Structure formats: structure tokens, C-alpha cells
Short mmCIF file of C-alpha atoms in Angstrom, two decimals:
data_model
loop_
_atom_site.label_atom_id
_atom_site.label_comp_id
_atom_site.label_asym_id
_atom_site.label_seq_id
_atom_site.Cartn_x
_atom_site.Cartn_y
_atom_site.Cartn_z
CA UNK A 1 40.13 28.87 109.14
CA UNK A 2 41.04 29.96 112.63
CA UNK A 3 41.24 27.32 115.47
CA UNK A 4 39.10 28.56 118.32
CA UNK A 5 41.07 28.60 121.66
CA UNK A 6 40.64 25.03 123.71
CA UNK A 7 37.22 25.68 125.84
CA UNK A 8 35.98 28.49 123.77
CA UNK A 9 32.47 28.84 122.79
CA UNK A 10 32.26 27.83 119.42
CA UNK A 11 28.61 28.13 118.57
CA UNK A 12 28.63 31.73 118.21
CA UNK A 13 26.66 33.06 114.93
CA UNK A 14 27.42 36.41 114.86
CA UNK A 15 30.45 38.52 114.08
CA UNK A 16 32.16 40.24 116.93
CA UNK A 17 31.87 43.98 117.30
CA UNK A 18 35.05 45.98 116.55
CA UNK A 19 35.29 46.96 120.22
CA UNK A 20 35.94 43.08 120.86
CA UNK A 21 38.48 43.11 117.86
CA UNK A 22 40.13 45.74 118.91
CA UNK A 23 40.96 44.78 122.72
CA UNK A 24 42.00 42.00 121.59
CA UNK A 25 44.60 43.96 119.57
CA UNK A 26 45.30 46.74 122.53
CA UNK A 27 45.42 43.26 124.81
CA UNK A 28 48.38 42.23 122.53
CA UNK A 29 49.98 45.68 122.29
CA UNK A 30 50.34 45.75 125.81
CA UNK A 31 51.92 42.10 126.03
CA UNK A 32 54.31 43.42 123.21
CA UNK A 33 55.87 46.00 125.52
CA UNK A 34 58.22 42.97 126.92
CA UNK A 35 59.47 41.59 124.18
CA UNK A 36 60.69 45.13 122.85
CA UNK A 37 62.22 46.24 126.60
CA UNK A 38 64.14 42.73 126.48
CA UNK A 39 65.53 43.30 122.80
CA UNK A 40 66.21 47.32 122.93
CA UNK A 41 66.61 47.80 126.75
CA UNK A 42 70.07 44.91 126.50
CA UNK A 43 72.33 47.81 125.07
CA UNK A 44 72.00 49.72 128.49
CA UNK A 45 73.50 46.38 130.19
CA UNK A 46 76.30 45.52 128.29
CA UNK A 47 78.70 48.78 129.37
CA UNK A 48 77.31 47.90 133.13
CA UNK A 49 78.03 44.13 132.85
CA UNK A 50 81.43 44.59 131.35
CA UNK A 51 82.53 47.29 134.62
CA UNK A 52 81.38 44.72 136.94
CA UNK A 53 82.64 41.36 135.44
CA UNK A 54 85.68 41.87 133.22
CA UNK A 55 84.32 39.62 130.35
CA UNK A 56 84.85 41.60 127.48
CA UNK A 57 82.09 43.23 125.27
CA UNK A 58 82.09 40.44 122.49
CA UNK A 59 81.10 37.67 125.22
CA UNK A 60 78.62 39.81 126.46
CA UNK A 61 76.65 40.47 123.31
CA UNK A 62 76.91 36.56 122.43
CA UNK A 63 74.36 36.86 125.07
CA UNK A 64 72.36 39.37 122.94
CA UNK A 65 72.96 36.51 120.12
CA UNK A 66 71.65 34.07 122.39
CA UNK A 67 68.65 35.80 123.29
CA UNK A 68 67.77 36.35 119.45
CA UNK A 69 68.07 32.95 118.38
CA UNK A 70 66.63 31.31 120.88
CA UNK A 71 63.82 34.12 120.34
CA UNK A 72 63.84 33.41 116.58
CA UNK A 73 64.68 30.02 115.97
CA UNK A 74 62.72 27.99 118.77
CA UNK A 75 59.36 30.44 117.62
CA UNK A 76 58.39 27.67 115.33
CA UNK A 77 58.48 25.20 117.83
CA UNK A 78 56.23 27.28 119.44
CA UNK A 79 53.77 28.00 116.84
CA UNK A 80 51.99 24.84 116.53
CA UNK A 81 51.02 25.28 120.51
CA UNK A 82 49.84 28.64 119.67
CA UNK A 83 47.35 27.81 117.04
CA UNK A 84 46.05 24.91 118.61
CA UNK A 85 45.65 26.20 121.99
CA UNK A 86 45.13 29.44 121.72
CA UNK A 87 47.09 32.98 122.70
CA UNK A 88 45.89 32.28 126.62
CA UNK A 89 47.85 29.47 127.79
CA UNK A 90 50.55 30.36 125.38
CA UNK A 91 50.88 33.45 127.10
CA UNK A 92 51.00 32.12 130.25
CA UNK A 93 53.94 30.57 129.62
CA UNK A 94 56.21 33.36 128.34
CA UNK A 95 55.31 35.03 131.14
CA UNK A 96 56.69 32.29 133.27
CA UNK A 97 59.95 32.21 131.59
CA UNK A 98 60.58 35.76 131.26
CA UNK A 99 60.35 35.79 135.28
CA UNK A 100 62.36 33.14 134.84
CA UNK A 101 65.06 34.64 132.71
CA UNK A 102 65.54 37.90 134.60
CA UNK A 103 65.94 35.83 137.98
CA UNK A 104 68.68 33.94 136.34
CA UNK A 105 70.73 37.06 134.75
CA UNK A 106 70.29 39.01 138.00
CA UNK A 107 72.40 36.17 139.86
CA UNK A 108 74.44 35.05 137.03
CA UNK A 109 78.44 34.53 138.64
CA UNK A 110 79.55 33.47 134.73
CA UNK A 111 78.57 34.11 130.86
CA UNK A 112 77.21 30.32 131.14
CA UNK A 113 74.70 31.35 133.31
CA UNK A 114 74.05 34.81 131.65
CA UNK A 115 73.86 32.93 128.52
CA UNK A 116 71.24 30.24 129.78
CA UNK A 117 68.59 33.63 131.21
CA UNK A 118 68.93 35.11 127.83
CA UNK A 119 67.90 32.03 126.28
CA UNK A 120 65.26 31.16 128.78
CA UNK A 121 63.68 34.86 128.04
CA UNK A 122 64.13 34.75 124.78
CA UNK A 123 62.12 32.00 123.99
CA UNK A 124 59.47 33.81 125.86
CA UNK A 125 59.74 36.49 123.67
CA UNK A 126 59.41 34.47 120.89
CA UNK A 127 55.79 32.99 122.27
CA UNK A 128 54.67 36.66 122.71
CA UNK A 129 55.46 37.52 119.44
CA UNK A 130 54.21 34.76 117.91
CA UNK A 131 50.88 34.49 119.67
CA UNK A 132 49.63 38.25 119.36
CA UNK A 133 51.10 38.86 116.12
CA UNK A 134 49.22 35.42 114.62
CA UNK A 135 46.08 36.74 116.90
CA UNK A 136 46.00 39.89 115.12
CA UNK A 137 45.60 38.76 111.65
CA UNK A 138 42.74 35.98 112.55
CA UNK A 139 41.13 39.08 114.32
CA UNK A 140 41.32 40.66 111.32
CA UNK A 141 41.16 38.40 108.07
CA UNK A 142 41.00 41.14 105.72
CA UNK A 143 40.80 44.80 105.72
CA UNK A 144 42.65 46.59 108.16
CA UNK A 145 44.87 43.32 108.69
CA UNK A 146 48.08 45.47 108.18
CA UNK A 147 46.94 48.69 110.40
CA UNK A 148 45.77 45.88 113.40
CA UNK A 149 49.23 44.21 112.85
CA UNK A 150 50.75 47.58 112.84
CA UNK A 151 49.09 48.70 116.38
CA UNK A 152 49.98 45.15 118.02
CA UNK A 153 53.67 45.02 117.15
CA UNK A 154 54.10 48.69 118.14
CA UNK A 155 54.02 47.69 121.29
CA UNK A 156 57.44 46.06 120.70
CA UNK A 157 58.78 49.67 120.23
CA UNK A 158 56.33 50.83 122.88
CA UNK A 159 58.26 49.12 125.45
CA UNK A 160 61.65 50.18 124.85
CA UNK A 161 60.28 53.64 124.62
CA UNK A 162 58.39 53.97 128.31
CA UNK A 163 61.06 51.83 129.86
CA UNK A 164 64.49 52.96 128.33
CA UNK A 165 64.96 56.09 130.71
CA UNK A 166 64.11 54.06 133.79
CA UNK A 167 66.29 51.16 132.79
CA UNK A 168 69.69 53.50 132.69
CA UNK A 169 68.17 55.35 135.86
CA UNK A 170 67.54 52.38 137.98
CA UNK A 171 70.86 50.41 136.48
CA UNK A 172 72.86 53.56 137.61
CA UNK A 173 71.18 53.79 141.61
CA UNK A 174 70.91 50.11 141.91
CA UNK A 175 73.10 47.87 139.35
CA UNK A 176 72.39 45.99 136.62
CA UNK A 177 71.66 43.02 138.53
CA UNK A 178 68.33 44.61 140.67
CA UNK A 179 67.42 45.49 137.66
CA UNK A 180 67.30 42.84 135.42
CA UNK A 181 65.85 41.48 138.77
CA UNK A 182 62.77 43.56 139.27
CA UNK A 183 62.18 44.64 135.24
CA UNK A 184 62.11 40.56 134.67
CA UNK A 185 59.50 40.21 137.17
CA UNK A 186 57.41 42.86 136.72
CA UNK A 187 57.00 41.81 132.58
CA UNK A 188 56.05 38.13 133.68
CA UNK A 189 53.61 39.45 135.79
CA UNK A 190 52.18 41.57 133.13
CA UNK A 191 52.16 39.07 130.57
CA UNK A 192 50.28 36.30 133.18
CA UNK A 193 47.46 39.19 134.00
CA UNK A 194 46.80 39.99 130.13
CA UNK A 195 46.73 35.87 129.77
CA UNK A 196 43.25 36.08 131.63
CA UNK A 197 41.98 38.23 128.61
CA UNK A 198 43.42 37.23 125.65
CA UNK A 199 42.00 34.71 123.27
CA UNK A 200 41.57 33.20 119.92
CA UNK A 201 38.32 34.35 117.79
CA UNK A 202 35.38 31.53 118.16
CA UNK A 203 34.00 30.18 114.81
CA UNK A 204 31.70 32.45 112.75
CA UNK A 205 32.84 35.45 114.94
CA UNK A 206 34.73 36.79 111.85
CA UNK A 207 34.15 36.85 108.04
CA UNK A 208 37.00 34.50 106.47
CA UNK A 209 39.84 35.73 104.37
CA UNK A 210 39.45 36.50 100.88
CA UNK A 211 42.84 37.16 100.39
CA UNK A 212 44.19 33.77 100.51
CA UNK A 213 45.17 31.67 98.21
CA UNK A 214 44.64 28.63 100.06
CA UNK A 215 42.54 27.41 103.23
CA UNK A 216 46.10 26.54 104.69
CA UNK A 217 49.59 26.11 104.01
CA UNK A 218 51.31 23.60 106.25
CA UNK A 219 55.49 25.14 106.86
CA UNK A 220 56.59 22.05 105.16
CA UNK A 221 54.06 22.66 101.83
CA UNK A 222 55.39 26.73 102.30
CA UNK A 223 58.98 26.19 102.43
CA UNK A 224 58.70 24.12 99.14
CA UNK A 225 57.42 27.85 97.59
CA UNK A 226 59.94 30.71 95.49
CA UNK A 227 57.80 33.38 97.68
CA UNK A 228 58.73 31.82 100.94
CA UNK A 229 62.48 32.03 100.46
CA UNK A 230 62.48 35.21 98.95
CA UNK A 231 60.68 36.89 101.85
CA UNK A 232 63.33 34.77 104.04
CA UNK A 233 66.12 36.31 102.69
CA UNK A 234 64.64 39.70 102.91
CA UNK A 235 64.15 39.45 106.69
CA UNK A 236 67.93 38.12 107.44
CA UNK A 237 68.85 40.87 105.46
CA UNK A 238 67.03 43.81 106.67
CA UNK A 239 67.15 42.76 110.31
CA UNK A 240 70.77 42.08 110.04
CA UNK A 241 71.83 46.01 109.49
CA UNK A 242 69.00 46.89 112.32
CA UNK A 243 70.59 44.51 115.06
CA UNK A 244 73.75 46.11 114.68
CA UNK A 245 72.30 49.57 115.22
CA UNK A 246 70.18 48.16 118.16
CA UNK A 247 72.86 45.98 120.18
CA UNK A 248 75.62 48.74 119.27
CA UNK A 249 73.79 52.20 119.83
CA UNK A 250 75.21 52.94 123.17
CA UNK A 251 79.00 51.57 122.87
CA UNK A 252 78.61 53.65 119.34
CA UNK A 253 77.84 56.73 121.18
CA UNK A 254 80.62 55.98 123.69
CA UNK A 255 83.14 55.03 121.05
CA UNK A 256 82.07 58.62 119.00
CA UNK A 257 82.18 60.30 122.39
CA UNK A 258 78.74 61.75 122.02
CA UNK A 259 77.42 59.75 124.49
CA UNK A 260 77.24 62.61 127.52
CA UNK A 261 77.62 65.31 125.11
CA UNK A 262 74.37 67.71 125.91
CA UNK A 263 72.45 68.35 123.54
CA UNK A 264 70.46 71.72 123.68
CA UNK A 265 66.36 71.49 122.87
CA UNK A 266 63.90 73.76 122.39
CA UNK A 267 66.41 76.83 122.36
CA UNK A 268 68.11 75.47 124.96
CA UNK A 269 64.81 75.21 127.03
CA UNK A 270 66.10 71.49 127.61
CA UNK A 271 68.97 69.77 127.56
CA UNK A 272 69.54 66.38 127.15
CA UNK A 273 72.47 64.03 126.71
CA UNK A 274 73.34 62.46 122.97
CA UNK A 275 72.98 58.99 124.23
CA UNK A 276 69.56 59.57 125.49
CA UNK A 277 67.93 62.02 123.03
CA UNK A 278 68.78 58.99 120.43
CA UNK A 279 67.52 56.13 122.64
CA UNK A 280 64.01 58.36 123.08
CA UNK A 281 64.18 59.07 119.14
CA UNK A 282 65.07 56.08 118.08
CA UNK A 283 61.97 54.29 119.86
CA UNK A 284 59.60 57.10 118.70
CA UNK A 285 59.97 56.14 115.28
CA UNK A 286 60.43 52.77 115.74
CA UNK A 287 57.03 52.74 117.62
CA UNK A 288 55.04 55.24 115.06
CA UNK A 289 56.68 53.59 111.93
CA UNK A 290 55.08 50.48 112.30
CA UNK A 291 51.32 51.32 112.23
CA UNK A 292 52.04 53.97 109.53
CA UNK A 293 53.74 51.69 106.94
CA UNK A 294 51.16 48.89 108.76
CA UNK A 295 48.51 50.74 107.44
CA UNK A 296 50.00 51.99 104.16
CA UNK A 297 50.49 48.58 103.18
CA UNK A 298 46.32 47.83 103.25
CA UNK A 299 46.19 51.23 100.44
CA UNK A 300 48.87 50.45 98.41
CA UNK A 301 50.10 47.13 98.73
CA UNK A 302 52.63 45.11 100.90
CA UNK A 303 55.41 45.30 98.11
CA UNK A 304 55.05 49.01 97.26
CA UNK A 305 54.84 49.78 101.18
CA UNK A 306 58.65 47.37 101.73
CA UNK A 307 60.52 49.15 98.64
CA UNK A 308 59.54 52.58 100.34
CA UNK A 309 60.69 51.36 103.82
CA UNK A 310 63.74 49.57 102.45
CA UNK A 311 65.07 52.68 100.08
CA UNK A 312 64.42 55.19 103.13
CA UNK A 313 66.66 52.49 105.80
CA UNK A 314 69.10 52.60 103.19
CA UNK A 315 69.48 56.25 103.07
CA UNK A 316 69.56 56.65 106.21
CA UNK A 317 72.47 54.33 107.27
CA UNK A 318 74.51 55.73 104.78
CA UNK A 319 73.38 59.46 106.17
CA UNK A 320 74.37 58.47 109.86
CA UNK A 321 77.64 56.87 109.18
CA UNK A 322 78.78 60.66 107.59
CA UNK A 323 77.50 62.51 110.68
CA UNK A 324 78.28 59.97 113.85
CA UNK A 325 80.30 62.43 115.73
CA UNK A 326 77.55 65.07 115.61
CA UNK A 327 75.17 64.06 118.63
CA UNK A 328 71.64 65.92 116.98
CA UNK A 329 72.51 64.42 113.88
CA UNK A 330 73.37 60.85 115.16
CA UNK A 331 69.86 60.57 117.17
CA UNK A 332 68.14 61.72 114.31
CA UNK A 333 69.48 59.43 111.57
CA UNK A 334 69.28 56.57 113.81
CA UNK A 335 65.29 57.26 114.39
CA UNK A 336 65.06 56.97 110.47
CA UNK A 337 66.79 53.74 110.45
CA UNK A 338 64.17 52.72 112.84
CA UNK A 339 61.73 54.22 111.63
CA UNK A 340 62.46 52.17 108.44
CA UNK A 341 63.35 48.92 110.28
CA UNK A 342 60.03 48.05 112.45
CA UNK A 343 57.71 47.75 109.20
CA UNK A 344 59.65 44.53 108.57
CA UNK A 345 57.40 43.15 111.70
CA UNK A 346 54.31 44.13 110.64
CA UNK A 347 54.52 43.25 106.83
CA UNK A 348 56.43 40.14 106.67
CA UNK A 349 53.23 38.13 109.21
CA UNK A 350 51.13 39.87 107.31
CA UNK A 351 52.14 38.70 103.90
CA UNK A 352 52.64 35.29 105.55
CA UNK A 353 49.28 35.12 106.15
CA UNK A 354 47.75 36.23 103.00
CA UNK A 355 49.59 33.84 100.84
CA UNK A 356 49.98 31.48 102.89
CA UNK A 357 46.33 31.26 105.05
CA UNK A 358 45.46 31.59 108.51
CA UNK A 359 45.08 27.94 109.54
CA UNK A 360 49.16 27.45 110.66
CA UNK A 361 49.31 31.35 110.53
CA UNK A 362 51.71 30.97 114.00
CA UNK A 363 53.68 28.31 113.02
CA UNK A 364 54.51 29.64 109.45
CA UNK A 365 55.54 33.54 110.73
CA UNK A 366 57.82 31.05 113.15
CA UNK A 367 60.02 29.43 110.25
CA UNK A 368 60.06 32.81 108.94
CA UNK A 369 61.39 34.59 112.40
CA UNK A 370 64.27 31.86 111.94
CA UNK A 371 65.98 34.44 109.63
CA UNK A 372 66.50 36.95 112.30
CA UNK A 373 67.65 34.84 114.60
CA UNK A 374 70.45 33.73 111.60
CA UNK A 375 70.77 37.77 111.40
CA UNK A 376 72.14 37.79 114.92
CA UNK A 377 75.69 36.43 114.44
CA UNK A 378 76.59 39.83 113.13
CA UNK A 379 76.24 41.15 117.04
CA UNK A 380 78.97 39.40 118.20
CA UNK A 381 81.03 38.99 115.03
CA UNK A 382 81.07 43.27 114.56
CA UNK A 383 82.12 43.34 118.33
CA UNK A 384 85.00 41.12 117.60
CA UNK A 385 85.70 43.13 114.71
CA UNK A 386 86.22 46.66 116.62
CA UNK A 387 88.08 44.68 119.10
CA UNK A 388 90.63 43.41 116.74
CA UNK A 389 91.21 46.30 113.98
CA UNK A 390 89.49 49.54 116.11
#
């Protein structure tokens, strides 16, 4: 049901070994670093953006909206080139206009332009996530599809993780502009070397899907399903509480004044400030949460495995907004929220493609991703909010 990548051998007769599955899978982790530094690294830049321009922090996180929804709702648009062509060329591409993106917000004299490199990027994002996300799960028809999705889309939280620290570091010792400079560069180029390696399984080189209840659902034949909209409205849903916590973590822990509070670790063996013990936290559990739950999911079911995740994000929002002003108890809360939020990537392609088939598998998660992109009004709208009643 797969559509082997343009030029690849299609003869072949046996099935790939798992180390050929599985690089393919590391291959995508590694190009899912950038699309997580892009999304989680932004609420280091909007306190440094405001100081230097003026703008006010509600026009700077349109930009965050921006970013989303061109992320989210150009992904579909994208989705038909990725399972035609394969995740090479697509690849390629975002890698191109991520470059692109953080050339244009290191020189940007206006929100217009800052508004136009967010977009640019973001639908770069989008073609990473579609293509190694849809990759995964034709890797992997069957078992193990939610543990291989898990592993990929880590690297979303991956990326945030390794590159956090070094964002506020190099922001503070050489501006927010050299940074979204050289960090923009450095994630196109990563994305155009893993491009060389990354591509589509041939024909016969995996056992098909028995999970499926069709050979193929085209988006328009999907959309006209009860399941579809339900998982939909899910998505917007869940993701719309997690964007707030993502684009708002560091003015939060300014607004709380927790933000350079130290916090002692280890009996006091090492200290580290609130602000950055939660960023650190927060994409620890965001990164480990998603293969757990990924891989939960394949024992005891995609439903069982989103009603677990779902109750414990709850919880934990409710938890956090008792304790903000404590800065131990504010990192840790927030890493439960997380740790709660990043299943929603890893089940929601995942169930995509095992209702829905593998033959449109990128195009289908794409209409999907439109609801988180819808979830992103809430950025700006909450900034406005503070703004106008504290």
C-alpha cells in the first residue's frame, strides 16, 4: 500500500532487516530535532524581541500563531508530495525553507517581516513532520507501529531538550537576531544531509497492514467519517491547553517571579534557576513520554493509552495552577503536562493510519494537523488577555 520513493528499486522480494527499519526511524528522529527547537525554543525569543523592538508581547506571539498554522494548516498541502515522492526530496525542501526562515527573522526591521520567516519555517516544519511521521508507520505496518512512531516524534522533544540551554546562552552573548541566524542555518543543513538517507520502503520490503480497514482512504472519503471528526476535535482540544503552556512558560515564570529564583539540587550540590530547571524538565518528559505511551498504545490499545494520557494532563494543569509561585513545584507540574501532551503526536498518525490505511497516510495526518494549527489562536488571544485584565 506504500508508494515507493520516485527512482527506488522496486523489485525487491524480500523484507528489510530491522536494522534498515530502524535507521530509517533514528534517520527521522534526528530530522525531528528542528521542528521541536523551532516550536519550544520561540518562548526564549519573545522577552528578547520585545527589549529590542517595543512591539508588545501579543504581536510577537501572533508570530508563534503564524508559525503554527502555517505549520498545521499548509501540512496537507504537503502531504500528497510526500507520499508520492517520497521523504527524500520532501526533506530537501524543509530544509531549504527553514534556512530560509531563520535568515528572514534574524533581519526582520518589522512584525511583517517576522511574521513572513515564521511562516516560511513553519511550513518546513510541517514537511518534516509530515514526511517522517507518515515514514514511520509504512516502515512499520503493524506491530511496533506505535513504539517506531513514538521514537521518531521524540525527536520533536529531543530538540528542544539539547538546544534550549544554548538558545538562552547564545541569545544572551549575542542577541536574538545571531541566533535565530546561525540555529536557522545549522537545522537546514541538518535536515538537507539526512535527505541523502532517508527514503520510502520499496515494494515487498514490508509485510502489509492487517490492521486496516481499507487499502486506502482518500481525505475527502475520511472527512465524510464520525471517527475522523471526533479525533479532530480531540487534537484542537488537547493541543490547545499545551500551546499555552509552551508559548507562555517563560513570561509565566517572569510574571510569578520564579524565573531567576535558584533552585537548590541534589542537597544543594547544584543550583539552578526556576526558569531553566522547568525548560530541562519540561523537555525530559515531553521527550520520554512519547515512546512510553507510543509503545503502551501497541499492548493495550490506542483509546485506553489517550484516556490515561488525557486524565493525567488534566491533573496536572489543575496541580500547577495551585503551586505557580513555588519554582520546584512549577517545573515539575509543567513536565507532567508534557509528559501528558506529546502522546497526542504519536497516537493520533498512528490511529490515522490504522483506520484509515497507509496509501494517503501523509496527506490524511495533514487534514488532521489542521486542528492544531486552529488550536493556536489561543497564543495570542491569552496574551491579549493578561494585557488587558492582568
Amino acid at each position: 500500500m506504500s508508494h515507493p520513493q520516485a527512482g527506488a528499486d522496486t523489485s525487491a522480494a524480500v523484507l528489510s532487516s530491522p536494522r534498515t527499519r530502524w535507521t530509517q526511524i533514528v534517520l527521522g528522529m534526528l530530522c525531528m530535532l528542528v521542528p521541536g527547537t523551532l516550536l519550544y525554543g520561540w518562548t526564549v525569543f519573545v522577552l528578547p524581541i520585545d527589549q529590542v523592538t517595543g512591539w508588545g508581547r501579543p504581536a510577537i506571539q501572533t508570530a508563534f500563531t503564524f508559525f503554527v498554522l502555517s505549520e498545521a494548516c499548509l501540512m496537507f498541502l504537503m502531504g500528497p508530495l510526500v507520499d508520492r515522492y517520497g521523504p527524500r526530496p520532501s526533506m530537501a525542501l524543509a530544509g531549504i525553507l527553514v534556512a530560509l526562515g531563520g535568515y528572514i527573522n534574524s533581519g526582520a526591521t518589522s512584525l511583517g517581516m517576522l511574521y513572513v520567516g515564521e511562516i516560511i519555517a513553519g511550513v518546513g516544519s510541517g514537511i518534516v513532520t509530515c514526511a517522517t511521521v507518515a515514514n514511520a508507520v509504512k516502515w512499520f505496518p503493524d506491530r511496533g507501529r506505535g513504539f517506531a512512531a513514538g521514537i521518531t516524534v521524540m525527536g520533536f522533544a529531543l530538540g528542544a531538550l539539547i538546544t534550549i540551554l544554548p538558545l538562552v546562552d547564545f541569545i544572551q552573548s549575542y542577541g536574538y537576531r545571531a541566533t535565530f541566524l546561525w540555529f536557522g542555518v545549522s537545522m537546514g543543513l541538518l535536515l538537507l544531509v539526512c535527505s541523502l538517507f532517508m527514503r520510502a520502503p520499496s515494494e515487498g520490503e514490508v509485510r502489509p497492514a492487517t490492521v486496516s480497514l481499507a487499502e486506502g482512504y482518500t481525505p475527502l472519503e475520511m472527512m465524510k467519517t464520525k471517527p475522523f471528526w471526533l479525533l479532530f476535535v480531540m487534537f484542537a482540544f488537547i493541543v490547545s491547553g499545551a500551546h499555552l503552556v509552551t508559548a507562555h512558560l517563560a513570561p509565566l515564570a517572569n510574571d510569578f517571579k520564579i524565573a531567576n529564583v535558584d533552585v537548590p539540587l541534589f542537597a544543594g550540590a547544584i543550583t539552578v534557576s526556576g526558569l531553566k530547571l522547568a525548560l530541562v524538565v519540561d523537555r525530559v518528559c515531553n521527550a520520554v513520554g512519547r515512546p512510553i505511551f507510543g509503545g503502551l498504545s501497541d499492548k493495550i490499545g490506542r483509546e485506553y493509552t489517550m484516556a490515561i494520557a488525557f486524565g493525567l494532563e488534566a491533573v496536572a494543569i489543575f496541580a500547577l495552577l495551585q503551586v505557580v509561585h513555588d519554582p520546584l513545584w512549577f517545573a515539575v507540574l509543567s513536565g507532567a503536562v508534557f509528559l501528558a501532551f506529546g502522546e497526542i503526536y504519536v497516537l493520533m498518525p498512528v490511529i490515522i493510519a490504522d483506520i484509515y490505511g497507509e496509501k494517503h497516510a501523509a496527506t490524511n495526518y495533514g487534514v488532521l494537523y489542521i486542528a492544531k494549527g486552529l488550536a493556536s489562536v489561543w497564543v495570542p488571544v491569552s496574551s491579549w488577555l493578561v494585557k488587558e485584565t492582568g
